[in-house]
PDB file of C-alpha atoms in Angstrom:
ATOM      1  CA  MET A 486      43.019 -59.717 -48.247  1.00  0.00           C
ATOM      2  CA  THR A 487      43.313 -60.517 -51.962  1.00  0.00           C
ATOM      3  CA  LYS A 488      41.907 -63.638 -53.591  1.00  0.00           C
ATOM      4  CA  THR A 489      45.448 -65.014 -54.035  1.00  0.00           C
ATOM      5  CA  GLU A 490      46.312 -64.760 -50.322  1.00  0.00           C
ATOM      6  CA  GLU A 491      46.065 -67.775 -48.094  1.00  0.00           C
ATOM      7  CA  ARG A 492      43.702 -67.519 -45.206  1.00  0.00           C
ATOM      8  CA  ALA A 493      43.015 -69.615 -42.107  1.00  0.00           C
ATOM      9  CA  ASP A 494      39.356 -70.397 -41.438  1.00  0.00           C
ATOM     10  CA  TYR A 495      37.536 -72.471 -38.870  1.00  0.00           C
ATOM     11  CA  LEU A 496      35.698 -75.677 -39.446  1.00  0.00           C
ATOM     12  CA  PRO A 497      32.751 -76.762 -37.287  1.00  0.00           C
ATOM     13  CA  GLY A 498      34.231 -78.032 -34.043  1.00  0.00           C
ATOM     14  CA  GLY A 499      37.066 -75.545 -34.119  1.00  0.00           C
ATOM     15  CA  MET A 500      39.709 -77.008 -36.395  1.00  0.00           C
ATOM     16  CA  ILE A 501      41.663 -74.672 -38.622  1.00  0.00           C
ATOM     17  CA  ILE A 502      41.687 -75.077 -42.384  1.00  0.00           C
ATOM     18  CA  HIS A 503      44.005 -73.264 -44.734  1.00  0.00           C
ATOM     19  CA  GLN A 504      42.451 -72.046 -47.983  1.00  0.00           C
ATOM     20  CA  ARG A 505      42.922 -69.764 -50.985  1.00  0.00           C
ATOM     21  CA  PRO A 506      39.845 -68.250 -52.594  1.00  0.00           C
ATOM     22  CA  ASP A 507      41.431 -68.200 -56.006  1.00  0.00           C
ATOM     23  CA  VAL A 508      42.217 -71.879 -55.848  1.00  0.00           C
ATOM     24  CA  PHE A 509      39.562 -73.641 -53.778  1.00  0.00           C
ATOM     25  CA  THR A 510      37.534 -73.239 -50.534  1.00  0.00           C
ATOM     26  CA  TYR A 511      35.512 -75.962 -48.867  1.00  0.00           C
ATOM     27  CA  SER A 512      31.732 -75.824 -49.021  1.00  0.00           C
ATOM     28  CA  MET A 513      28.841 -76.896 -46.731  1.00  0.00           C
ATOM     29  CA  ASP A 514      28.694 -80.094 -48.822  1.00  0.00           C
ATOM     30  CA  ALA A 515      32.029 -81.402 -47.417  1.00  0.00           C
ATOM     31  CA  VAL A 516      30.891 -80.655 -43.839  1.00  0.00           C
ATOM     32  CA  LEU A 517      27.610 -82.534 -44.392  1.00  0.00           C
ATOM     33  CA  LEU A 518      29.319 -85.550 -45.796  1.00  0.00           C
ATOM     34  CA  ALA A 519      31.761 -85.687 -42.839  1.00  0.00           C
ATOM     35  CA  MET A 520      28.766 -85.556 -40.429  1.00  0.00           C
ATOM     36  CA  PHE A 521      26.847 -88.132 -42.481  1.00  0.00           C
ATOM     37  CA  ALA A 522      29.539 -90.738 -42.965  1.00  0.00           C
ATOM     38  CA  ASP A 523      29.491 -93.591 -40.447  1.00  0.00           C
ATOM     39  CA  ALA A 524      33.139 -93.797 -39.301  1.00  0.00           C
ATOM     40  CA  ALA A 525      32.463 -95.061 -35.780  1.00  0.00           C
ATOM     41  CA  ARG A 526      33.959 -98.567 -36.387  1.00  0.00           C
ATOM     42  CA  ALA A 527      36.331 -97.774 -39.216  1.00  0.00           C
ATOM     43  CA  GLU A 528      40.028 -98.407 -38.735  1.00  0.00           C
ATOM     44  CA  SER A 529      41.025 -97.224 -42.203  1.00  0.00           C
ATOM     45  CA  VAL A 530      39.596 -94.404 -44.340  1.00  0.00           C
ATOM     46  CA  ILE A 531      40.347 -93.057 -47.794  1.00  0.00           C
ATOM     47  CA  ASP A 532      38.934 -89.637 -48.828  1.00  0.00           C
ATOM     48  CA  LEU A 533      38.906 -89.215 -52.667  1.00  0.00           C
ATOM     49  CA  CYS A 534      38.902 -85.783 -54.272  1.00  0.00           C
ATOM     50  CA  ALA A 535      40.016 -84.400 -50.934  1.00  0.00           C
ATOM     51  CA  GLY A 536      40.418 -80.732 -51.953  1.00  0.00           C
ATOM     52  CA  THR A 537      41.794 -78.687 -49.089  1.00  0.00           C
ATOM     53  CA  GLY A 538      41.020 -81.514 -46.545  1.00  0.00           C
ATOM     54  CA  ALA A 539      37.774 -80.456 -44.883  1.00  0.00           C
ATOM     55  CA  ILE A 540      36.408 -84.014 -44.841  1.00  0.00           C
ATOM     56  CA  PRO A 541      39.616 -85.732 -43.533  1.00  0.00           C
ATOM     57  CA  LEU A 542      39.961 -83.026 -40.853  1.00  0.00           C
ATOM     58  CA  LEU A 543      36.438 -83.375 -39.711  1.00  0.00           C
ATOM     59  CA  LEU A 544      36.501 -87.190 -39.768  1.00  0.00           C
ATOM     60  CA  ALA A 545      39.556 -87.062 -37.494  1.00  0.00           C
ATOM     61  CA  SER A 546      37.142 -85.648 -34.831  1.00  0.00           C
ATOM     62  CA  LYS A 547      34.864 -88.745 -35.211  1.00  0.00           C
ATOM     63  CA  THR A 548      37.329 -91.565 -35.487  1.00  0.00           C
ATOM     64  CA  GLN A 549      40.841 -92.676 -34.512  1.00  0.00           C
ATOM     65  CA  ALA A 550      41.178 -94.431 -37.914  1.00  0.00           C
ATOM     66  CA  ALA A 551      44.147 -93.846 -40.205  1.00  0.00           C
ATOM     67  CA  ILE A 552      42.917 -91.459 -42.902  1.00  0.00           C
ATOM     68  CA  ARG A 553      44.420 -91.088 -46.336  1.00  0.00           C
ATOM     69  CA  ALA A 554      43.517 -87.963 -48.303  1.00  0.00           C
ATOM     70  CA  VAL A 555      43.939 -88.353 -52.078  1.00  0.00           C
ATOM     71  CA  GLU A 556      44.036 -85.193 -54.140  1.00  0.00           C
ATOM     72  CA  LEU A 557      45.321 -84.616 -57.662  1.00  0.00           C
ATOM     73  CA  GLN A 558      46.135 -80.874 -57.463  1.00  0.00           C
ATOM     74  CA  PRO A 559      49.452 -79.814 -55.872  1.00  0.00           C
ATOM     75  CA  LYS A 560      48.204 -76.424 -54.600  1.00  0.00           C
ATOM     76  CA  LEU A 561      45.398 -78.076 -52.749  1.00  0.00           C
ATOM     77  CA  CYS A 562      47.726 -80.696 -51.345  1.00  0.00           C
ATOM     78  CA  ARG A 563      50.077 -78.071 -49.873  1.00  0.00           C
ATOM     79  CA  LEU A 564      47.168 -76.256 -48.273  1.00  0.00           C
ATOM     80  CA  MET A 565      45.884 -79.523 -46.809  1.00  0.00           C
ATOM     81  CA  GLU A 566      49.290 -80.406 -45.455  1.00  0.00           C
ATOM     82  CA  ARG A 567      49.463 -77.038 -43.626  1.00  0.00           C
ATOM     83  CA  SER A 568      45.994 -77.569 -42.174  1.00  0.00           C
ATOM     84  CA  ILE A 569      46.967 -81.092 -40.913  1.00  0.00           C
ATOM     85  CA  SER A 570      50.170 -79.660 -39.375  1.00  0.00           C
ATOM     86  CA  THR A 571      48.338 -76.741 -37.765  1.00  0.00           C
ATOM     87  CA  ASN A 572      45.875 -79.162 -36.142  1.00  0.00           C
ATOM     88  CA  GLY A 573      48.581 -81.643 -35.063  1.00  0.00           C
ATOM     89  CA  LEU A 574      47.096 -84.515 -37.087  1.00  0.00           C
ATOM     90  CA  GLN A 575      50.286 -85.587 -38.978  1.00  0.00           C
ATOM     91  CA  GLU A 576      50.106 -89.086 -37.324  1.00  0.00           C
ATOM     92  CA  GLN A 577      46.536 -89.658 -38.366  1.00  0.00           C
ATOM     93  CA  ILE A 578      46.049 -88.042 -41.798  1.00  0.00           C
ATOM     94  CA  ARG A 579      48.313 -88.621 -44.757  1.00  0.00           C
ATOM     95  CA  VAL A 580      48.088 -86.555 -47.921  1.00  0.00           C
ATOM     96  CA  GLU A 581      48.658 -88.412 -51.206  1.00  0.00           C
ATOM     97  CA  GLU A 582      49.116 -86.200 -54.219  1.00  0.00           C
ATOM     98  CA  ARG A 583      47.985 -88.443 -56.985  1.00  0.00           C
ATOM     99  CA  ASP A 584      45.332 -89.216 -59.565  1.00  0.00           C
ATOM    100  CA  LEU A 585      42.769 -91.356 -57.821  1.00  0.00           C
ATOM    101  CA  LEU A 586      42.509 -93.525 -60.949  1.00  0.00           C
ATOM    102  CA  THR A 587      46.034 -94.684 -60.232  1.00  0.00           C
ATOM    103  CA  LEU A 588      45.123 -96.173 -56.902  1.00  0.00           C
ATOM    104  CA  ASN A 589      45.720 -99.932 -56.905  1.00  0.00           C
ATOM    105  CA  PRO A 590      43.332-102.001 -54.771  1.00  0.00           C
ATOM    106  CA  ALA A 591      45.976-104.619 -54.158  1.00  0.00           C
ATOM    107  CA  VAL A 592      48.251-102.053 -52.603  1.00  0.00           C
ATOM    108  CA  ASP A 593      45.955 -99.221 -51.459  1.00  0.00           C
ATOM    109  CA  GLY A 594      42.992-101.332 -50.179  1.00  0.00           C
ATOM    110  CA  PRO A 595      40.994-102.737 -48.748  1.00  0.00           C
ATOM    111  CA  VAL A 596      39.733-100.006 -46.362  1.00  0.00           C
ATOM    112  CA  ASP A 597      36.719 -99.886 -44.070  1.00  0.00           C
ATOM    113  CA  LEU A 598      35.347 -96.485 -45.421  1.00  0.00           C
ATOM    114  CA  VAL A 599      35.724 -94.457 -48.569  1.00  0.00           C
ATOM    115  CA  THR A 600      34.346 -90.866 -48.652  1.00  0.00           C
ATOM    116  CA  CYS A 601      34.155 -88.687 -51.680  1.00  0.00           C
ATOM    117  CA  ASN A 602      32.935 -85.184 -52.609  1.00  0.00           C
ATOM    118  CA  PRO A 603      33.426 -85.648 -56.381  1.00  0.00           C
ATOM    119  CA  PRO A 604      33.082 -83.089 -59.219  1.00  0.00           C
ATOM    120  CA  TYR A 605      29.367 -82.480 -59.606  1.00  0.00           C
ATOM    121  CA  PHE A 606      29.158 -81.419 -63.299  1.00  0.00           C
ATOM    122  CA  ALA A 607      29.779 -83.477 -66.375  1.00  0.00           C
ATOM    123  CA  ALA A 608      32.842 -82.397 -68.361  1.00  0.00           C
ATOM    124  CA  PRO A 609      32.144 -80.018 -71.305  1.00  0.00           C
ATOM    125  CA  LYS A 610      31.752 -81.850 -74.709  1.00  0.00           C
ATOM    126  CA  MET A 611      34.919 -80.123 -75.881  1.00  0.00           C
ATOM    127  CA  ARG A 612      37.068 -81.385 -73.018  1.00  0.00           C
ATOM    128  CA  GLN A 613      40.279 -79.433 -72.641  1.00  0.00           C
ATOM    129  CA  PRO A 614      43.579 -81.048 -71.634  1.00  0.00           C
ATOM    130  CA  LEU A 615      43.872 -81.510 -67.868  1.00  0.00           C
ATOM    131  CA  GLU A 616      46.990 -79.372 -67.666  1.00  0.00           C
ATOM    132  CA  GLU A 617      44.972 -76.480 -69.140  1.00  0.00           C
ATOM    133  CA  ALA A 618      42.090 -76.697 -66.710  1.00  0.00           C
ATOM    134  CA  GLY A 619      41.927 -74.381 -63.687  1.00  0.00           C
ATOM    135  CA  ALA A 620      41.817 -75.616 -60.089  1.00  0.00           C
ATOM    136  CA  LYS A 621      38.191 -74.807 -59.633  1.00  0.00           C
ATOM    137  CA  GLN A 622      37.212 -76.381 -62.972  1.00  0.00           C
ATOM    138  CA  ILE A 623      38.964 -79.587 -61.970  1.00  0.00           C
ATOM    139  CA  ALA A 624      37.178 -79.527 -58.607  1.00  0.00           C
ATOM    140  CA  ARG A 625      33.721 -78.916 -60.011  1.00  0.00           C
ATOM    141  CA  HIS A 626      33.671 -80.591 -63.388  1.00  0.00           C
ATOM    142  CA  GLU A 627      34.398 -84.202 -64.447  1.00  0.00           C
ATOM    143  CA  VAL A 628      37.653 -83.223 -66.157  1.00  0.00           C
ATOM    144  CA  ALA A 629      39.982 -85.681 -64.306  1.00  0.00           C
ATOM    145  CA  CYS A 630      37.447 -88.432 -63.467  1.00  0.00           C
ATOM    146  CA  SER A 631      33.884 -89.259 -64.296  1.00  0.00           C
ATOM    147  CA  LEU A 632      31.142 -90.309 -61.776  1.00  0.00           C
ATOM    148  CA  GLN A 633      31.352 -93.801 -63.045  1.00  0.00           C
ATOM    149  CA  GLU A 634      35.185 -93.914 -62.583  1.00  0.00           C
ATOM    150  CA  VAL A 635      35.109 -92.509 -59.065  1.00  0.00           C
ATOM    151  CA  THR A 636      32.380 -94.958 -57.905  1.00  0.00           C
ATOM    152  CA  ALA A 637      34.255 -97.862 -59.488  1.00  0.00           C
ATOM    153  CA  LYS A 638      37.432 -96.873 -57.706  1.00  0.00           C
ATOM    154  CA  ALA A 639      35.638 -96.558 -54.374  1.00  0.00           C
ATOM    155  CA  ALA A 640      34.139-100.005 -54.824  1.00  0.00           C
ATOM    156  CA  ALA A 641      37.555-101.440 -55.657  1.00  0.00           C
ATOM    157  CA  LEU A 642      39.138 -99.901 -52.557  1.00  0.00           C
ATOM    158  CA  VAL A 643      36.564-100.699 -49.943  1.00  0.00           C
ATOM    159  CA  ARG A 644      36.369-104.056 -48.269  1.00  0.00           C
ATOM    160  CA  PRO A 645      33.348-106.383 -48.529  1.00  0.00           C
ATOM    161  CA  LYS A 646      30.626-104.971 -46.288  1.00  0.00           C
ATOM    162  CA  GLY A 647      32.637-101.796 -45.954  1.00  0.00           C
ATOM    163  CA  LYS A 648      31.052 -98.447 -46.637  1.00  0.00           C
ATOM    164  CA  ALA A 649      31.398 -95.702 -49.266  1.00  0.00           C
ATOM    165  CA  ALA A 650      29.806 -92.324 -48.661  1.00  0.00           C
ATOM    166  CA  PHE A 651      29.247 -89.664 -51.328  1.00  0.00           C
ATOM    167  CA  VAL A 652      27.738 -86.145 -51.561  1.00  0.00           C
ATOM    168  CA  HIS A 653      26.319 -85.047 -54.806  1.00  0.00           C
ATOM    169  CA  ARG A 654      23.518 -83.140 -56.561  1.00  0.00           C
ATOM    170  CA  PRO A 655      19.966 -84.548 -56.358  1.00  0.00           C
ATOM    171  CA  GLU A 656      19.484 -84.224 -60.128  1.00  0.00           C
ATOM    172  CA  ARG A 657      22.151 -86.968 -60.572  1.00  0.00           C
ATOM    173  CA  MET A 658      20.661 -89.349 -58.041  1.00  0.00           C
ATOM    174  CA  ALA A 659      19.581 -91.980 -60.532  1.00  0.00           C
ATOM    175  CA  GLU A 660      22.951 -91.869 -62.282  1.00  0.00           C
ATOM    176  CA  LEU A 661      24.836 -92.152 -58.982  1.00  0.00           C
ATOM    177  CA  PHE A 662      22.671 -95.097 -57.878  1.00  0.00           C
ATOM    178  CA  ALA A 663      23.224 -96.840 -61.228  1.00  0.00           C
ATOM    179  CA  ALA A 664      26.908 -96.332 -61.111  1.00  0.00           C
ATOM    180  CA  MET A 665      27.088 -97.660 -57.578  1.00  0.00           C
ATOM    181  CA  GLN A 666      25.009-100.767 -58.229  1.00  0.00           C
ATOM    182  CA  GLN A 667      27.043-101.557 -61.314  1.00  0.00           C
ATOM    183  CA  VAL A 668      30.064-102.075 -59.053  1.00  0.00           C
ATOM    184  CA  ASN A 669      28.237-103.821 -56.145  1.00  0.00           C
ATOM    185  CA  LEU A 670      27.893-100.776 -53.987  1.00  0.00           C
ATOM    186  CA  GLU A 671      24.334-101.023 -52.635  1.00  0.00           C
ATOM    187  CA  PRO A 672      22.832 -97.648 -51.510  1.00  0.00           C
ATOM    188  CA  LYS A 673      21.728 -98.137 -47.849  1.00  0.00           C
ATOM    189  CA  ARG A 674      21.262 -94.591 -46.433  1.00  0.00           C
ATOM    190  CA  VAL A 675      20.115 -91.481 -48.186  1.00  0.00           C
ATOM    191  CA  GLN A 676      19.521 -87.944 -46.888  1.00  0.00           C
ATOM    192  CA  LEU A 677      18.461 -84.786 -48.728  1.00  0.00           C
ATOM    193  CA  ILE A 678      19.328 -81.226 -47.803  1.00  0.00           C
ATOM    194  CA  HIS A 679      16.953 -78.413 -48.565  1.00  0.00           C
ATOM    195  CA  PRO A 680      18.077 -74.740 -48.605  1.00  0.00           C
ATOM    196  CA  LYS A 681      14.750 -73.363 -47.182  1.00  0.00           C
ATOM    197  CA  PRO A 682      11.323 -74.665 -46.261  1.00  0.00           C
ATOM    198  CA  GLY A 683       9.349 -75.432 -49.395  1.00  0.00           C
ATOM    199  CA  ARG A 684      12.411 -75.430 -51.636  1.00  0.00           C
ATOM    200  CA  ASP A 685      13.630 -78.455 -53.696  1.00  0.00           C
ATOM    201  CA  ALA A 686      16.612 -80.300 -52.224  1.00  0.00           C
ATOM    202  CA  ASN A 687      20.017 -79.149 -53.543  1.00  0.00           C
ATOM    203  CA  ILE A 688      22.359 -81.634 -51.754  1.00  0.00           C
ATOM    204  CA  LEU A 689      22.238 -85.426 -51.738  1.00  0.00           C
ATOM    205  CA  LEU A 690      24.064 -87.637 -49.248  1.00  0.00           C
ATOM    206  CA  VAL A 691      24.404 -91.406 -50.003  1.00  0.00           C
ATOM    207  CA  GLU A 692      26.068 -94.180 -48.082  1.00  0.00           C
ATOM    208  CA  ALA A 693      26.422 -97.570 -49.750  1.00  0.00           C
ATOM    209  CA  VAL A 694      27.664-100.907 -48.535  1.00  0.00           C
ATOM    210  CA  LYS A 695      29.857-103.095 -50.746  1.00  0.00           C
ATOM    211  CA  ASP A 696      27.993-106.364 -51.496  1.00  0.00           C
ATOM    212  CA  GLY A 697      25.209-105.163 -49.298  1.00  0.00           C
ATOM    213  CA  ALA A 698      21.681-106.593 -49.487  1.00  0.00           C
ATOM    214  CA  PRO A 699      18.936-104.452 -51.077  1.00  0.00           C
ATOM    215  CA  GLY A 700      17.045-102.167 -48.717  1.00  0.00           C
ATOM    216  CA  MET A 701      17.497 -98.400 -48.279  1.00  0.00           C
ATOM    217  CA  LYS A 702      16.709 -96.017 -45.428  1.00  0.00           C
ATOM    218  CA  VAL A 703      15.767 -92.457 -46.454  1.00  0.00           C
ATOM    219  CA  GLU A 704      16.683 -90.368 -43.406  1.00  0.00           C
ATOM    220  CA  HIS A 705      14.848 -87.241 -42.206  1.00  0.00           C
ATOM    221  CA  PRO A 706      16.019 -84.305 -44.407  1.00  0.00           C
ATOM    222  CA  TRP A 707      17.779 -81.225 -43.154  1.00  0.00           C
ATOM    223  CA  THR A 708      16.607 -77.673 -43.940  1.00  0.00           C
ATOM    224  CA  VAL A 709      19.436 -75.142 -43.773  1.00  0.00           C
ATOM    225  CA  TYR A 710      17.730 -71.802 -43.497  1.00  0.00           C
ATOM    226  CA  GLN A 711      14.511 -70.424 -42.136  1.00  0.00           C
ATOM    227  CA  GLU A 712      12.331 -68.173 -44.247  1.00  0.00           C
ATOM    228  CA  ASN A 713      13.851 -65.137 -42.537  1.00  0.00           C
ATOM    229  CA  GLY A 714      17.325 -66.145 -43.778  1.00  0.00           C
ATOM    230  CA  GLU A 715      18.604 -67.250 -40.416  1.00  0.00           C
ATOM    231  CA  TYR A 716      19.847 -70.844 -39.890  1.00  0.00           C
ATOM    232  CA  GLU A 717      17.434 -73.468 -38.726  1.00  0.00           C
ATOM    233  CA  PRO A 718      18.308 -73.977 -35.070  1.00  0.00           C
ATOM    234  CA  ALA A 719      18.632 -77.722 -35.240  1.00  0.00           C
ATOM    235  CA  PHE A 720      20.847 -77.529 -38.360  1.00  0.00           C
ATOM    236  CA  TYR A 721      22.966 -74.811 -36.723  1.00  0.00           C
ATOM    237  CA  LYS A 722      23.644 -76.893 -33.641  1.00  0.00           C
ATOM    238  CA  TYR A 723      24.272 -80.267 -35.318  1.00  0.00           C
ATOM    239  CA  VAL A 724      26.220 -79.105 -38.334  1.00  0.00           C
ATOM    240  CA  LEU A 725      27.676 -75.669 -37.932  1.00  0.00           C
ATOM    241  CA  LYS A 726      28.419 -75.971 -34.178  1.00  0.00           C
ATOM    242  CA  GLY A 727      29.822 -79.468 -34.706  1.00  0.00           C
ATOM    243  CA  GLU A 728      27.492 -81.561 -32.574  1.00  0.00           C
ATOM    244  CA  GLY A 729      27.232 -84.033 -35.387  1.00  0.00           C
ATOM    245  CA  LEU A 730      30.853 -84.900 -35.074  1.00  0.00           C
ATOM    246  CA  HIS A 731      30.125 -86.523 -31.692  1.00  0.00           C
ATOM    247  CA  ALA A 732      26.663 -88.007 -32.401  1.00  0.00           C
TER     248      ALA A 732
END
């Protein structure tokens, strides 16, 4: 199989996701966010920066809520649509091929839950035109939207006391918290993911409540691998085997 060929992979829990290595493939970060996000009582969900749809697909295992998957890139939208069709979720998940900055809260909100796996890295100082950026660059760097813009849009879309859940890098934790609080998203739950025992965390999960009161719970961290390179048994069962989808 070449990098330009589409492939069908399995998500935790058994759903099929269509991907292309040369365009974009989902990462563990998306799986962790889907497990972390509290969708139990949600009736409406928007996933921003949806990529190939890993988060919407996994959330569909946790909730009966209507899910809208917003993604800017046409190639990713086509892959996502095929995954939704393959899994028979056309009635629950709707793909919206659009710039998230064009979402209008008066029309597109309010919703109970917003999830987002945004670009992690700041745009280069010499920012190139969006049409010249590659698919992976748009997904990984703040070429199409900044951290401040995506948190502001999440806040605008979610209802009062609704929730917004993000996955990001720990080194940008302070920046993410500041951006959230500037738009009345109060961080309420935080979880850190460590690659191995004794290693610094490399993944940050945050859930905020719109207009929430101060007070944050730091949940027990996950460790992904044992020192011998094998998965930690608890992490393997909860995340990779999909038990967290039904917790």
